[in-house]
Each structure stands twice: as C-alpha cells, then as structure tokens.
Amino acid sequence: MSEKSKDQLCRGSVSDSYMAQQSDSYKSWYAAGAVVLLAAVYTWLLHEFGWFTCVLLAPTPDEITWSNSNWQEIEEGSLFILSAYEDRRFQPHYVRIMGMESLGPAQQTKDQPVNVSAIEEHELTCVLWYDNGKRDVVAAERRTMHKQRTIYDGSITYMAYLYSCPIPAARETPPSRVSLTFDVCERITNVVNVTSYGPSKKLHDPDQERDSAAGRTAPPSDKIALCLKPLNFPTKDIALRLAEWIEIQRLQGVDVIFTYVYDVTDTAMVVLRQYQQRNIVDFVIAMLPDRLPGNGKAREKFLRRTSMQLQLTEKVVLNDCFYRHLAYDYVSVIDLDEVIVPRQHHTLTEMLDNLRDVTVTVPKNAGVADGGGESQLAPPCASYCFRQSMFLDEFHQQDHDDIPEYLHVMQHTNRSMYVLTKNELSVKSLCSTRGVIVLGNHGPYQVATGYKDRCYVNRKMALLHHYRNSCNIIHNIQRSSECNKTKSDTIQEDNMIWKYLDPVRQRVEQMAFDCWQSRENSA
Ligand SMILES: *[C@@H]1O[C@H](CO)[C@@H](O)[C@H](O)[C@H]1NC(C)=O
Ligand SMILES: *[C@@H]1O[C@H](CO)[C@@H](O)[C@H](O)[C@H]1NC(C)=O
Ligand SMILES: *[C@@H]1O[C@H](CO)[C@@H](O)[C@H](O)[C@H]1NC(C)=O
Ligand SMILES: *[C@@H]1O[C@H](CO)[C@@H](O)[C@H](O)[C@H]1NC(C)=O
C-alpha cells in the first residue's frame, strides 16, 4: 500500500465515524474542528515519528531472523540483506542496502530468461530508524547489480540488488538503522545498522592535518581503496603471494585493502591478521545466503564454478566493499593475480593526478560539426580502465637467481606484447566514488548523471598485469581468440615491476619473520 493511500484511508475512517454521529449543525462545527485537530496531530505524528495506522516497532535482537551470521532473511526466504550504508553524495541523501532476492522455485529454466520485472512488481518499503526514536517510512527503489535486464542461465535462483531509501530532507542526522519490508503492517523481523561516513572517518593523514592547521593547503592526494576478490583457497597456501601483492599495492599508494574470506590456510590467515593489526587490510568472513552451499565440498565446488549465480553473489560483496569506502576517492576491484602498473609514474596517485589533466579537456574542434573553436570540458570519468597484458607461467623459463623464488610477481617478467582488446570485460578499473552507483567486476554498471562511465587509459601510461597459470578459457570464443593472440605474439622481458623490487623483498621477508614469530608465541 502506498503512503498516500494509507494516509487517505486513515483520514477517511476518522472523519466518517465522527460525521455519522453528528446531526446538529452547532455540534458539527465542533466535530469539524476536532477533525482538523486530529488531522493536524496525525500529520505531526506522521512527520515526527513516522506514525500511522500500523504499529511500527523495531525488532529486538532476538526477533531478527538470521539466515546465517552475515545475512538476515525477510518474508520466509524472499529476500536477504547483508548491510546498509549512508550515501550523502546526492540530494536526497540515501540509505543503500545490499541484498539478494529469491526468484522462487522453478522460476527459470535454461532457455527461459530470468524475469526481473516479475520480482520488481513487489513493492518494497524501507523503515528508517533514528536514534531519537523517530522513524521514516519510504518507498525502496531497486537497482539490479547485473548489467543486462534479462539473463539466460539455468543456475540463477537469487538476483543481486542495491536498494535505495531516500532520507527525508528535513532530517538532520542520518538514521542509525534500517529495515526492509513488503508490508509495513506485518511484524518486522530484520534491522541492520546504517554505516555512516564522513571526514572523521577519512584516513588519518598527519601531514595534511598539520598543513591545514597551519593554513596551508596540502597538495591534493587521492585516497585509494582496493576490494580484493573474495578469497577461497582452502588448500593452496597463498600466504607469501598475498604478502607480495599487498606490499606492491602499498608502494603504489593504495591506502587500504578490503576482502572477504571464504576459506584460506592457517598460514594465509596469520598474514591477513598481521596486516589487519596494522590497519592495512580488513576482511569479513564470508557466508552465502539461504540455500546456497554453506560450507565444505559443496561450497568449494560452487565457488570454483564460474556460474552466473556466483558472479551475482560476488556483485553484492563488491558493492558492499564499494559503499564501505565512500570516504575514499577511488575504489578498485581486483584479483590476487592482477596488478595495475603505471609505466610513467611511480604510484597510482601520481598517475591519477596526471590522468585528470589528460582526459578532462576535449581538443578544440573535436567532433564539432560547424568547426567549433570553443574548447569544451569532457564529462568527468566515473572510472579509469586499464588494458590487460598476460604474464603467463608458461612464458617463464628460468628463475632470476638474485630474487627470492617465492616472489611470484617479481619472478614472472616475461610477458606477451599483445595487449588485450579495449573491451569492457578484459579491463580492470579505478572507480571514482563520486560517480559510481553500482559497481561491477570490471568497472561501473551504473553511474551518476553527467559522468562518463569508462575512460580507457593509454597503454603507454599503465597496464593491468595478469599473472595467470594459463589463459585458456575454452567455452568462450572471444576469450579463446584473445588467448591465441596472446600466445602467438612476441614474448618479451618486461621488468617494469622491479621499480618496487627492493622494498617489496625487504617487507615480505619482514612479514614472513613476523608471522613466524606470532605463530611461535601463540604455540
Ligand atoms: C515478466 O513479468 C511481467 C510481470 O509479471 C510480465 O508482465 C511479463 O509478461 C513477463 N515477461 C516474460 C518474458 O515472461
Ligand atoms: C549496531 O549498532 C549498535 C549501536 O551502535 C551496536 O551496539 C551493535 O553492535 C551494532 N551491530 C552490528 C551488527 O554491528
Ligand atoms: C623469457 O623468455 C625468453 C625467450 O623465450 C627466455 O630466453 C628467457 O629465459 C625468459 N625469461 C625468464 C625470466 O623466464
Ligand atoms: C585457438 O587455438 C586453438 C588451438 O590452436 C584452436 O583449437 C581454437 O579454435 C582457437 N580459437 C580461436 C577462437 O581461434
């Protein structure tokens, strides 16, 4: 039921009951006065407390229906929510909720696409709860986290959504908690904290603070957060690869790395915890919602298969990671076997300063029919996309003797000169937190009005290094043809990454020592 119809229903019933009893015209003046007063009180209550016909109570902790330790369940498995974030980038401000919605049994077969419209017919309402006891009831807006509206894939039982709840402009503080419901008059059994962000949550930068205290403005410095693809390495020990990868990112100017952990070995967990203690890495132990496999071999199999359902599940956690880091300037989604390497600058931050200069101005006359003459500004980039180049294991013939063999990236310097086609599925991106609304694996899916969704970065400026075992993906013709071109082009030494070699070698060795020591101490 919409808010308007509830409002009419309530006013209607109040005025009818009064009017029917009154016949005397003198008395009916009083009645009319009472109705006006009641309506005013009702409007005030509605405004102040979100009060109307149904009794709205926030669930107590033991009234919440949990699907597992990460996900709350709404309406008997119809909808699952993970987290909620405040978003002050637009007017009105929003609460953004990460969730997945069930398609119901037998909704989909191999040749019948998922019918997103059928899900979206069911209107959803957000209840915003404030610390002062007030609340707002607003309509939720769905945005799918998938690029296409229809998906043909027999594997899908849950769709991924970003739910947006507009915060009424009159509110001075953001809500502290939020619930989602199909029917506000039913008892609500879900509520998640709304994570807020602001300058106070920005990373501590003593230099910048000192400068601004002294009235000097510090040079602009972009804050970068990386979202590392969820980790599922139950048997392969990635401890040292993780340490090497993290240290390279730090030397490139990345401020924080966030990831989700399904399963890693004990050694890898020690490394993650060491970096977590130093505020460099943060992570959440990941769980899949509802009937998706919860543990063991079944989950491992599900996570290894590149099904559309797995990809949709990952989109929810990637967007969760993105919204966690709105206080940063750029967020990048990247895998453990990938590194974006600037070729003309030492760090990503230096390169970003330069990229803005290059991409923002459109040359005079460009694309202007009448000859133009005015120089114009291109729309700002919601993302900078980096083209991919392969450093396959099979190109590696012999170790560099002077480099420890466990430094996988530093050892693998042979690359194919073929740079993969400028295609949105073969790039990785640095996404602007100003412009992106829904994030995908390779770049933004939905951007704010006025933003250009992708700006491809010249390959001379930077490349995405991909350290794969092999590039063969048999069932995908386009990828297979890219792989063939990768293998048949010249294989050549490219040691651009060595600009980070000395500090990486030192820091990984130190980390290995610290981890060994922490295990000794806890043993
Ligand atoms: C999808 O669902 C909508 C709403 O239920 C319906 O009107 C439409 O016909 C369906 N489309 C297909 C292709 O089944
Ligand atoms: C939600 O916020 C409350 C109050 O700040 C806090 O006590 C509680 O632990 C939070 N819950 C979660 C799941 O973070
Ligand atoms: C790189 O490839 C060349 C040519 O195949 C080979 O001679 C060289 O040993 C390789 N370098 C490394 C580090 O494997
Ligand atoms: C790539 O090379 C393999 C082996 O030579 C071949 O079987 C396959 O058809 C090629 N794929 C494409 C798309 O050209």
mmCIF file of N, CA and C in Angstrom, residues 296-394:
data_model
loop_
_atom_site.group_PDB
_atom_site.id
_atom_site.type_symbol
_atom_site.label_atom_id
_atom_site.label_comp_id
_atom_site.label_asym_id
_atom_site.label_seq_id
_atom_site.Cartn_x
_atom_site.Cartn_y
_atom_site.Cartn_z
ATOM 1 N N GLY A 296 32.063 -26.633 3.323
ATOM 2 C CA GLY A 296 32.610 -27.895 2.832
ATOM 3 C C GLY A 296 32.745 -27.977 1.319
ATOM 4 N N LYS A 297 32.715 -29.215 0.847
ATOM 5 C CA LYS A 297 32.970 -29.501 -0.568
ATOM 6 C C LYS A 297 31.950 -28.846 -1.495
ATOM 7 N N ALA A 298 30.685 -28.821 -1.066
ATOM 8 C CA ALA A 298 29.641 -28.262 -1.922
ATOM 9 C C ALA A 298 29.901 -26.780 -2.181
ATOM 10 N N ARG A 299 30.297 -26.058 -1.113
ATOM 11 C CA ARG A 299 30.575 -24.636 -1.290
ATOM 12 C C ARG A 299 31.811 -24.427 -2.150
ATOM 13 N N GLU A 300 32.817 -25.258 -1.895
ATOM 14 C CA GLU A 300 34.052 -25.144 -2.657
ATOM 15 C C GLU A 300 33.770 -25.315 -4.151
ATOM 16 N N LYS A 301 32.929 -26.275 -4.454
ATOM 17 C CA LYS A 301 32.576 -26.555 -5.846
ATOM 18 C C LYS A 301 31.812 -25.366 -6.445
ATOM 19 N N PHE A 302 30.858 -24.850 -5.668
ATOM 20 C CA PHE A 302 30.069 -23.707 -6.131
ATOM 21 C C PHE A 302 30.971 -22.504 -6.406
ATOM 22 N N LEU A 303 31.930 -22.251 -5.495
ATOM 23 C CA LEU A 303 32.788 -21.082 -5.625
ATOM 24 C C LEU A 303 33.789 -21.237 -6.761
ATOM 25 N N ARG A 304 34.082 -22.473 -7.137
ATOM 26 C CA ARG A 304 35.061 -22.674 -8.190
ATOM 27 C C ARG A 304 34.418 -22.597 -9.579
ATOM 28 N N ARG A 305 33.167 -22.958 -9.630
ATOM 29 C CA ARG A 305 32.449 -22.896 -10.899
ATOM 30 C C ARG A 305 32.163 -21.431 -11.213
ATOM 31 N N THR A 306 32.386 -21.023 -12.465
ATOM 32 C CA THR A 306 32.130 -19.608 -12.744
ATOM 33 C C THR A 306 30.690 -19.433 -13.219
ATOM 34 N N SER A 307 29.748 -19.805 -12.378
ATOM 35 C CA SER A 307 28.340 -19.671 -12.750
ATOM 36 C C SER A 307 27.886 -18.226 -12.592
ATOM 37 N N MET A 308 26.782 -17.906 -13.259
ATOM 38 C CA MET A 308 26.208 -16.585 -13.145
ATOM 39 C C MET A 308 25.775 -16.317 -11.700
ATOM 40 N N GLN A 309 25.300 -17.372 -11.017
ATOM 41 C CA GLN A 309 24.876 -17.194 -9.623
ATOM 42 C C GLN A 309 26.048 -16.765 -8.734
ATOM 43 N N LEU A 310 27.220 -17.365 -8.978
ATOM 44 C CA LEU A 310 28.399 -16.981 -8.204
ATOM 45 C C LEU A 310 28.745 -15.514 -8.487
ATOM 46 N N GLN A 311 28.698 -15.150 -9.772
ATOM 47 C CA GLN A 311 29.026 -13.768 -10.133
ATOM 48 C C GLN A 311 28.073 -12.775 -9.469
ATOM 49 N N LEU A 312 26.780 -13.128 -9.432
ATOM 50 C CA LEU A 312 25.802 -12.231 -8.803
ATOM 51 C C LEU A 312 26.082 -12.104 -7.308
ATOM 52 N N THR A 313 26.431 -13.217 -6.676
ATOM 53 C CA THR A 313 26.739 -13.193 -5.251
ATOM 54 C C THR A 313 27.953 -12.303 -4.993
ATOM 55 N N GLU A 314 28.935 -12.403 -5.888
ATOM 56 C CA GLU A 314 30.130 -11.573 -5.733
ATOM 57 C C GLU A 314 29.820 -10.091 -5.916
ATOM 58 N N LYS A 315 28.852 -9.785 -6.789
ATOM 59 C CA LYS A 315 28.498 -8.365 -7.000
ATOM 60 C C LYS A 315 28.011 -7.735 -5.704
ATOM 61 N N VAL A 316 27.268 -8.509 -4.906
ATOM 62 C CA VAL A 316 26.754 -7.956 -3.651
ATOM 63 C C VAL A 316 27.916 -7.599 -2.730
ATOM 64 N N VAL A 317 28.899 -8.494 -2.619
ATOM 65 C CA VAL A 317 30.001 -8.180 -1.717
ATOM 66 C C VAL A 317 30.919 -7.097 -2.299
ATOM 67 N N LEU A 318 31.035 -7.027 -3.624
ATOM 68 C CA LEU A 318 31.836 -5.952 -4.215
ATOM 69 C C LEU A 318 31.195 -4.597 -3.957
ATOM 70 N N ASN A 319 29.876 -4.527 -4.110
ATOM 71 C CA ASN A 319 29.201 -3.256 -3.857
ATOM 72 C C ASN A 319 29.194 -2.926 -2.369
ATOM 73 N N ASP A 320 29.135 -3.948 -1.539
ATOM 74 C CA ASP A 320 29.284 -3.730 -0.101
ATOM 75 C C ASP A 320 30.645 -3.087 0.161
ATOM 76 N N CYS A 321 31.674 -3.612 -0.484
ATOM 77 C CA CYS A 321 33.028 -3.068 -0.316
ATOM 78 C C CYS A 321 33.090 -1.626 -0.835
ATOM 79 N N PHE A 322 32.466 -1.373 -1.991
ATOM 80 C CA PHE A 322 32.462 -0.017 -2.553
ATOM 81 C C PHE A 322 31.821 0.977 -1.590
ATOM 82 N N TYR A 323 30.631 0.651 -1.081
ATOM 83 C CA TYR A 323 29.919 1.590 -0.206
ATOM 84 C C TYR A 323 30.590 1.749 1.158
ATOM 85 N N ARG A 324 31.330 0.740 1.599
ATOM 86 C CA ARG A 324 32.133 0.880 2.805
ATOM 87 C C ARG A 324 33.185 1.952 2.659
ATOM 88 N N HIS A 325 33.611 2.204 1.409
ATOM 89 C CA HIS A 325 34.760 3.075 1.187
ATOM 90 C C HIS A 325 34.401 4.377 0.473
ATOM 91 N N LEU A 326 33.194 4.863 0.673
ATOM 92 C CA LEU A 326 32.792 6.129 0.045
ATOM 93 C C LEU A 326 33.650 7.305 0.501
ATOM 94 N N ALA A 327 34.294 7.192 1.651
ATOM 95 C CA ALA A 327 35.130 8.294 2.129
ATOM 96 C C ALA A 327 36.461 8.364 1.363
ATOM 97 N N TYR A 328 36.739 7.341 0.549
ATOM 98 C CA TYR A 328 37.958 7.359 -0.273
ATOM 99 C C TYR A 328 37.623 7.985 -1.625
ATOM 100 N N ASP A 329 38.636 8.269 -2.432
ATOM 101 C CA ASP A 329 38.369 8.896 -3.728
ATOM 102 C C ASP A 329 38.179 7.871 -4.839
ATOM 103 N N TYR A 330 38.936 6.778 -4.758
ATOM 104 C CA TYR A 330 38.824 5.732 -5.787
ATOM 105 C C TYR A 330 38.721 4.359 -5.132
ATOM 106 N N VAL A 331 37.945 3.504 -5.777
ATOM 107 C CA VAL A 331 37.842 2.114 -5.330
ATOM 108 C C VAL A 331 38.106 1.234 -6.541
ATOM 109 N N SER A 332 38.925 0.216 -6.357
ATOM 110 C CA SER A 332 39.216 -0.686 -7.460
ATOM 111 C C SER A 332 38.912 -2.118 -7.039
ATOM 112 N N VAL A 333 38.331 -2.875 -7.968
ATOM 113 C CA VAL A 333 38.060 -4.285 -7.713
ATOM 114 C C VAL A 333 39.132 -5.071 -8.441
ATOM 115 N N ILE A 334 39.855 -5.897 -7.723
ATOM 116 C CA ILE A 334 40.999 -6.527 -8.359
ATOM 117 C C ILE A 334 41.263 -7.905 -7.752
ATOM 118 N N ASP A 335 41.885 -8.780 -8.540
ATOM 119 C CA ASP A 335 42.170 -10.139 -8.076
ATOM 120 C C ASP A 335 43.613 -10.241 -7.578
ATOM 121 N N LEU A 336 43.869 -11.327 -6.895
ATOM 122 C CA LEU A 336 45.197 -11.560 -6.329
ATOM 123 C C LEU A 336 46.262 -11.773 -7.419
ATOM 124 N N ASP A 337 45.838 -12.148 -8.632
ATOM 125 C CA ASP A 337 46.830 -12.363 -9.696
ATOM 126 C C ASP A 337 46.900 -11.169 -10.660
ATOM 127 N N GLU A 338 46.430 -10.012 -10.200
ATOM 128 C CA GLU A 338 46.460 -8.818 -11.045
ATOM 129 C C GLU A 338 47.126 -7.640 -10.328
ATOM 130 N N VAL A 339 47.831 -6.822 -11.107
ATOM 131 C CA VAL A 339 48.408 -5.591 -10.570
ATOM 132 C C VAL A 339 48.297 -4.521 -11.664
ATOM 133 N N ILE A 340 47.787 -3.344 -11.300
ATOM 134 C CA ILE A 340 47.777 -2.226 -12.255
ATOM 135 C C ILE A 340 49.132 -1.530 -12.118
ATOM 136 N N VAL A 341 49.893 -1.479 -13.209
ATOM 137 C CA VAL A 341 51.246 -0.926 -13.111
ATOM 138 C C VAL A 341 51.384 0.343 -13.953
ATOM 139 N N PRO A 342 51.582 1.487 -13.295
ATOM 140 C CA PRO A 342 51.832 2.721 -14.038
ATOM 141 C C PRO A 342 53.204 2.620 -14.711
ATOM 142 N N ARG A 343 53.282 3.072 -15.965
ATOM 143 C CA ARG A 343 54.558 2.936 -16.674
ATOM 144 C C ARG A 343 55.345 4.238 -16.708
ATOM 145 N N GLN A 344 54.665 5.348 -16.428
ATOM 146 C CA GLN A 344 55.376 6.629 -16.471
ATOM 147 C C GLN A 344 55.464 7.290 -15.102
ATOM 148 N N HIS A 345 54.816 6.698 -14.127
ATOM 149 C CA HIS A 345 54.836 7.253 -12.774
ATOM 150 C C HIS A 345 55.192 6.144 -11.805
ATOM 151 N N HIS A 346 55.559 6.564 -10.585
ATOM 152 C CA HIS A 346 55.896 5.552 -9.597
ATOM 153 C C HIS A 346 54.644 5.004 -8.917
ATOM 154 N N THR A 347 53.683 5.891 -8.631
ATOM 155 C CA THR A 347 52.494 5.448 -7.895
ATOM 156 C C THR A 347 51.214 5.694 -8.685
ATOM 157 N N LEU A 348 50.155 5.024 -8.266
ATOM 158 C CA LEU A 348 48.841 5.222 -8.885
ATOM 159 C C LEU A 348 48.356 6.648 -8.633
ATOM 160 N N THR A 349 48.659 7.178 -7.450
ATOM 161 C CA THR A 349 48.198 8.525 -7.111
ATOM 162 C C THR A 349 48.833 9.571 -8.028
ATOM 163 N N GLU A 350 50.140 9.441 -8.285
ATOM 164 C CA GLU A 350 50.801 10.374 -9.210
ATOM 165 C C GLU A 350 50.177 10.260 -10.596
ATOM 166 N N MET A 351 49.917 9.021 -10.993
ATOM 167 C CA MET A 351 49.332 8.811 -12.316
ATOM 168 C C MET A 351 47.931 9.428 -12.395
ATOM 169 N N LEU A 352 47.134 9.275 -11.343
ATOM 170 C CA LEU A 352 45.765 9.814 -11.344
ATOM 171 C C LEU A 352 45.767 11.329 -11.517
ATOM 172 N N ASP A 353 46.689 12.009 -10.839
ATOM 173 C CA ASP A 353 46.786 13.467 -10.984
ATOM 174 C C ASP A 353 46.974 13.823 -12.443
ATOM 175 N N ASN A 354 47.813 13.022 -13.101
ATOM 176 C CA ASN A 354 48.137 13.267 -14.482
ATOM 177 C C ASN A 354 47.016 12.892 -15.436
ATOM 178 N N LEU A 355 46.312 11.811 -15.110
ATOM 179 C CA LEU A 355 45.219 11.336 -15.963
ATOM 180 C C LEU A 355 44.113 12.358 -16.069
ATOM 181 N N ARG A 356 43.831 13.017 -14.955
ATOM 182 C CA ARG A 356 42.754 14.007 -14.972
ATOM 183 C C ARG A 356 43.068 15.112 -15.967
ATOM 184 N N ASP A 357 44.354 15.543 -15.977
ATOM 185 C CA ASP A 357 44.735 16.593 -16.918
ATOM 186 C C ASP A 357 44.531 16.130 -18.353
ATOM 187 N N VAL A 358 44.893 14.896 -18.613
ATOM 188 C CA VAL A 358 44.831 14.382 -19.979
ATOM 189 C C VAL A 358 43.396 14.206 -20.448
ATOM 190 N N THR A 359 42.552 13.664 -19.587
ATOM 191 C CA THR A 359 41.234 13.268 -20.078
ATOM 192 C C THR A 359 40.168 14.348 -19.994
ATOM 193 N N VAL A 360 40.402 15.361 -19.190
ATOM 194 C CA VAL A 360 39.300 16.290 -18.967
ATOM 195 C C VAL A 360 39.041 17.231 -20.142
ATOM 196 N N THR A 361 40.087 17.707 -20.800
ATOM 197 C CA THR A 361 39.835 18.632 -21.909
ATOM 198 C C THR A 361 39.719 17.915 -23.245
ATOM 199 N N VAL A 362 38.668 18.247 -23.947
ATOM 200 C CA VAL A 362 38.493 17.731 -25.299
ATOM 201 C C VAL A 362 39.173 18.743 -26.220
ATOM 202 N N PRO A 363 40.012 18.286 -27.143
ATOM 203 C CA PRO A 363 40.691 19.256 -28.016
ATOM 204 C C PRO A 363 39.695 20.099 -28.813
ATOM 205 N N LYS A 364 40.094 21.303 -29.155
ATOM 206 C CA LYS A 364 39.238 22.178 -29.962
ATOM 207 C C LYS A 364 38.817 21.465 -31.237
ATOM 208 N N ASN A 365 37.631 21.725 -31.657
ATOM 209 C CA ASN A 365 37.071 21.178 -32.900
ATOM 210 C C ASN A 365 36.713 19.695 -32.849
ATOM 211 N N ALA A 366 37.078 19.039 -31.764
ATOM 212 C CA ALA A 366 36.839 17.598 -31.758
ATOM 213 C C ALA A 366 35.347 17.306 -31.872
ATOM 214 N N GLY A 367 34.982 16.664 -32.929
ATOM 215 C CA GLY A 367 33.603 16.221 -33.111
ATOM 216 C C GLY A 367 32.588 17.341 -33.214
ATOM 217 N N VAL A 368 33.030 18.557 -33.501
ATOM 218 C CA VAL A 368 32.059 19.652 -33.604
ATOM 219 C C VAL A 368 31.803 19.931 -35.083
ATOM 220 N N ALA A 369 30.552 19.791 -35.485
ATOM 221 C CA ALA A 369 30.206 19.829 -36.901
ATOM 222 C C ALA A 369 30.544 21.168 -37.569
ATOM 223 N N ASP A 370 30.275 22.276 -36.877
ATOM 224 C CA ASP A 370 30.448 23.577 -37.528
ATOM 225 C C ASP A 370 31.871 24.122 -37.385
ATOM 226 N N GLY A 371 32.803 23.255 -37.045
ATOM 227 C CA GLY A 371 34.177 23.729 -36.916
ATOM 228 C C GLY A 371 34.482 24.182 -35.508
ATOM 229 N N GLY A 372 33.454 24.468 -34.759
ATOM 230 C CA GLY A 372 33.612 24.751 -33.333
ATOM 231 C C GLY A 372 34.524 25.903 -33.026
ATOM 232 N N GLY A 373 35.605 25.631 -32.325
ATOM 233 C CA GLY A 373 36.508 26.692 -31.932
ATOM 234 C C GLY A 373 36.532 26.814 -30.422
ATOM 235 N N GLU A 374 35.392 26.544 -29.789
ATOM 236 C CA GLU A 374 35.334 26.548 -28.331
ATOM 237 C C GLU A 374 35.990 25.271 -27.815
ATOM 238 N N SER A 375 36.834 25.408 -26.810
ATOM 239 C CA SER A 375 37.277 24.159 -26.188
ATOM 240 C C SER A 375 36.247 23.818 -25.125
ATOM 241 N N GLN A 376 35.967 22.551 -24.975
ATOM 242 C CA GLN A 376 34.929 22.180 -24.030
ATOM 243 C C GLN A 376 35.421 21.118 -23.069
ATOM 244 N N LEU A 377 34.754 21.044 -21.965
ATOM 245 C CA LEU A 377 35.145 20.050 -20.978
ATOM 246 C C LEU A 377 34.437 18.742 -21.263
ATOM 247 N N ALA A 378 35.212 17.672 -21.237
ATOM 248 C CA ALA A 378 34.588 16.350 -21.356
ATOM 249 C C ALA A 378 33.926 16.051 -20.024
ATOM 250 N N PRO A 379 32.887 15.195 -20.033
ATOM 251 C CA PRO A 379 32.304 14.836 -18.741
ATOM 252 C C PRO A 379 33.356 14.138 -17.884
ATOM 253 N N PRO A 380 33.283 14.296 -16.576
ATOM 254 C CA PRO A 380 34.272 13.634 -15.719
ATOM 255 C C PRO A 380 34.163 12.119 -15.835
ATOM 256 N N CYS A 381 35.262 11.440 -15.609
ATOM 257 C CA CYS A 381 35.295 9.983 -15.743
ATOM 258 C C CYS A 381 34.812 9.329 -14.453
ATOM 259 N N ALA A 382 33.843 8.425 -14.586
ATOM 260 C CA ALA A 382 33.424 7.642 -13.412
ATOM 261 C C ALA A 382 34.437 6.540 -13.142
ATOM 262 N N SER A 383 35.216 6.177 -14.181
ATOM 263 C CA SER A 383 36.245 5.150 -13.950
ATOM 264 C C SER A 383 37.367 5.283 -14.964
ATOM 265 N N TYR A 384 38.558 4.902 -14.551
ATOM 266 C CA TYR A 384 39.693 4.783 -15.459
ATOM 267 C C TYR A 384 39.958 3.299 -15.660
ATOM 268 N N CYS A 385 39.928 2.869 -16.916
ATOM 269 C CA CYS A 385 40.060 1.438 -17.205
ATOM 270 C C CYS A 385 41.444 1.123 -17.760
ATOM 271 N N PHE A 386 42.024 0.025 -17.282
ATOM 272 C CA PHE A 386 43.380 -0.343 -17.659
ATOM 273 C C PHE A 386 43.382 -1.614 -18.482
ATOM 274 N N ARG A 387 44.103 -1.550 -19.593
ATOM 275 C CA ARG A 387 44.110 -2.697 -20.507
ATOM 276 C C ARG A 387 45.075 -3.769 -20.022
ATOM 277 N N GLN A 388 44.726 -4.996 -20.422
ATOM 278 C CA GLN A 388 45.350 -6.160 -19.809
ATOM 279 C C GLN A 388 46.466 -6.762 -20.657
ATOM 280 N N SER A 389 47.497 -7.214 -19.970
ATOM 281 C CA SER A 389 48.596 -7.888 -20.631
ATOM 282 C C SER A 389 48.980 -9.103 -19.796
ATOM 283 N N MET A 390 49.269 -10.235 -20.480
ATOM 284 C CA MET A 390 49.444 -11.502 -19.764
ATOM 285 C C MET A 390 50.905 -11.815 -19.452
ATOM 286 N N PHE A 391 51.130 -12.232 -18.212
ATOM 287 C CA PHE A 391 52.425 -12.761 -17.772
ATOM 288 C C PHE A 391 52.189 -14.222 -17.396
ATOM 289 N N LEU A 392 52.035 -15.072 -18.421
ATOM 290 C CA LEU A 392 51.662 -16.464 -18.141
ATOM 291 C C LEU A 392 52.837 -17.259 -17.575
ATOM 292 N N ASP A 393 52.497 -18.237 -16.716
ATOM 293 C CA ASP A 393 53.527 -19.120 -16.150
ATOM 294 C C ASP A 393 54.355 -19.775 -17.259
ATOM 295 N N GLU A 394 53.677 -20.123 -18.363
ATOM 296 C CA GLU A 394 54.406 -20.850 -19.408
ATOM 297 C C GLU A 394 55.455 -19.985 -20.126
#
